[in-house]
Amino acid sequence: LWVSLFEKAWAKINGCYARIASGGHCGEAFDALTESYTELIHVQGYVDRRELLWNKLKKEKENNYVMCAGSKHFGLWDNNGLISNHAYTLMNLYELREENLKLVKLRNPWGEKEFIGDWSDKSPKWTNEIKKKVNFDEAKDDGIFYMSYDDFIKYYAIVEVLKIREGYGTVASCKVKKTEAHKCQIIKFVINEKKHIFINLYQKNPRIIIPKISYLFLPVFTLLP
């Protein structure tokens, strides 16, 4: 029941159900539910640095962060079992050194429609030994599937990592408005203890802005030293 209630609240925030039917990023829901930092990783930026991305994702999983992966846009003839521009839960990553194999475990939140390539449920590549190493249960249409890391790079565009775990919380927040009198505002943070800190900057989502209102949406960019 709580899922339907959250959906209704999300539709209310965005104006109507029609406005939330066009998709979006998992990070939008993460931010609304937790007020915590979500890191957006562009997979294609790591095509030539695959080991770097693998180590990063492994570290995020070890930190027990929630991760989602967004599939690419597929054409009509891409018969891979995946849904185009769709969000999947990134459940786990496995590195089998003896087999020189990296596998990614994902789940379609629909609970059905799975990948049908190498290392999918009915793939002939599976052995009993590898199944035990990656906790492969049984072949069933439950939305959970595996694929090679190379295929993951091939078929997925983004990974979103929710940086929250037990002990994390929102310490402070403030609202910044741009006016003629205050075109530039500086916010000072004073950290009294050594902490693991994420700083978020939000702005209105263009989806919730009424078209008739004169509001120019410009994306926010972060400049780091």
C-alpha atoms as one frame of an Amber mdcrd trajectory, in Angstrom:
protein
   0.000   0.000   0.000   2.805   2.431   0.840   4.098   2.280  -2.745   0.760
   3.578  -4.062   0.709   6.303  -1.415   4.198   7.467  -2.378   3.192   7.471
  -6.040   0.158   9.621  -5.249   2.302  12.042  -3.231   4.856  12.229  -6.055
   2.078  12.963  -8.562   0.756  15.675  -6.235   4.177  17.326  -6.007   4.596
  17.235  -9.789   1.081  18.485 -10.513  -0.624  15.341 -11.838  -0.064  11.695
 -12.748   0.561  12.598 -16.406   3.711  14.500 -15.469   5.297  11.516 -13.740
   4.554   9.072 -16.550   7.411  10.314 -18.733  10.166   8.737 -16.671  13.040
  10.528 -14.989  16.058   9.637 -12.890  16.135   7.449  -9.795  18.052  10.256
  -8.140  14.901  12.407  -8.160  13.115   9.845  -5.997  16.210   9.297  -3.833
  16.462  13.027  -3.133  12.750  13.370  -2.325  12.719  10.378   0.017  16.014
  10.879   1.834  17.373  14.422   1.160  20.721  12.700   0.660  23.345  13.050
  -2.030  22.987  11.007  -5.223  26.011  10.616  -7.471  25.338  10.299 -11.202
  27.944   8.233 -13.056  28.008   8.311 -16.862  29.066   4.798 -17.876  30.227
   5.790 -21.359  32.777   8.116 -19.836  34.557   5.011 -18.574  34.545   2.946
 -21.783  38.338   3.245 -21.981  38.751   3.089 -18.187  36.668   0.034 -17.379
  38.813  -1.123 -14.484  38.481   2.276 -12.825  34.680   2.165 -13.056  34.590
  -1.441 -11.812  36.649  -0.579  -8.730  34.467   2.455  -8.066  31.233   0.451
  -8.264  32.704  -2.290  -6.070  33.641   0.303  -3.455  30.148   1.826  -3.516
  28.647  -1.638  -3.029  31.004  -2.353  -0.137  29.742   0.873   1.438  26.243
  -0.634   1.151  24.934   2.251  -0.920  21.761   1.798  -2.969  22.546   1.790
  -6.699  20.410   1.966  -9.833  21.452   1.579 -13.464  19.714   3.189 -16.434
  19.665   1.346 -19.760  20.437   2.989 -23.082  17.930   3.741 -25.810  17.522
   0.596 -27.908  16.251   0.283 -31.450  13.388  -1.927 -32.590  15.795  -4.702
 -33.593  17.824  -4.826 -30.358  16.480  -8.119 -29.101  18.359  -8.334 -25.808
  15.458  -8.610 -23.363  16.217  -5.223 -21.814  13.796  -2.305 -21.766  14.922
   0.898 -23.443  15.604   3.901 -21.161  14.604   1.921 -18.099  15.846   1.924
 -14.484  17.198  -1.272 -12.935  18.420  -2.023  -9.432  22.142  -2.767  -9.409
  22.144  -5.533  -6.809  25.732  -6.772  -6.752  29.030  -7.203  -8.561  31.156
 -10.347  -8.629  34.778 -10.759  -9.652  35.796 -14.383 -10.195  39.558 -14.264
 -10.590  40.026 -17.967 -11.356  37.574 -17.724 -14.254  38.779 -14.220 -15.244
  35.159 -13.152 -15.109  33.285 -10.077 -13.911  29.497 -10.367 -13.486  26.869
  -7.779 -12.625  23.597  -8.716 -10.938  20.574  -6.532 -11.750  16.836  -6.515
 -11.171  14.011  -5.132 -13.248  11.591  -3.506 -10.728   8.693  -4.827 -12.809
   9.560  -8.310 -11.541   9.730  -9.663 -15.104  11.356  -9.074 -18.519  15.023
  -9.962 -18.167  18.230  -9.862 -20.167  18.531 -12.842 -22.546  22.234 -12.720
 -23.507  25.323 -14.357 -22.018  25.006 -15.179 -18.302  21.237 -14.695 -18.351
  19.086 -17.295 -16.578  19.187 -19.892 -19.363  22.675 -19.162 -20.658  24.772
 -22.289 -21.395  27.803 -20.563 -19.852  26.671 -21.340 -16.297  28.413 -24.064
 -14.315  27.417 -25.335 -10.878  30.639 -23.929  -9.428  30.054 -20.414 -10.798
  26.412 -20.532  -9.683  27.550 -21.151  -6.092  30.090 -18.343  -6.205  27.514
 -15.727  -7.255  24.531 -17.142  -5.313  22.609 -17.975  -8.472  19.271 -19.348
  -7.309  17.323 -20.758 -10.247  16.106 -19.722 -13.664  12.774 -17.960 -13.207
  11.078 -14.853 -14.546  11.425 -12.717 -11.407  13.211  -9.727 -12.912  16.609
 -10.746 -11.469  19.388 -11.540 -13.924  23.158 -11.488 -14.462  25.315 -10.204
 -17.301  29.002  -9.784 -17.982  30.615  -6.490 -17.058  31.416  -5.906 -20.747
  27.726  -6.262 -21.625  26.853  -3.913 -18.777  29.129  -1.273 -20.315  27.531
  -1.961 -23.690  23.869  -1.720 -22.656  23.796   0.780 -19.775  24.268   4.540
 -19.845  24.207   5.704 -16.217  24.570   4.487 -12.643  23.033   6.443  -9.768
  24.435   5.939  -6.282  22.496   7.030  -3.201  25.120   8.058  -0.636  23.258
   7.206   2.529  23.603   4.548   5.207  23.001   4.133   8.936  24.226   7.166
  10.842  23.877   9.560   7.900  21.397  12.414   8.072  20.568  15.942   6.978
  22.361  18.453   9.182  21.178  21.758   7.742  19.436  23.250   4.744  18.586
  26.662   3.395  16.681  28.151   0.486  18.493  30.407  -1.956  16.549  32.816
  -4.162  17.965  34.860  -6.967  16.658  38.409  -6.936  17.741  41.688  -8.497
  19.252  42.665  -5.172  20.990  39.306  -4.662  22.191  37.992  -8.007  25.073
  36.214  -6.315  24.968  34.580  -2.886  27.795  32.992  -0.935  27.118  30.319
   1.670  29.734  29.565   4.308  29.961  26.138   5.942  31.697  25.716   9.284
  32.669  22.111  10.040  33.468  21.591  13.723  34.177  17.877  13.537  35.877
  15.564  11.081  32.931  14.106   9.199  32.067  12.468   5.897  30.091  15.266
   4.222  28.085  15.623   1.022  26.731  18.993  -0.097  23.630  19.053  -2.298
  22.334  21.845  -4.487  18.758  21.501  -5.729  16.619  23.507  -8.103  13.079
  23.185  -9.378  12.550  20.300 -11.747  11.328  21.642 -15.122   8.610  18.975
 -15.041   6.811  20.674 -12.133   6.976  24.186 -13.586   3.637  25.306 -15.022
   4.222  26.223 -18.701   2.276  29.497 -18.462   4.546  30.853 -15.740   7.466
  32.924 -16.962  10.331  30.885 -15.539  13.615  30.320 -17.338  15.093  26.972
 -16.344  18.870  26.873 -16.449  20.754  23.826 -15.178  22.997  24.246 -12.168
  26.691  23.503 -12.628  29.184  22.902  -9.861  32.655  24.377 -10.150  35.229
  22.575  -8.058  38.818  23.727  -7.424
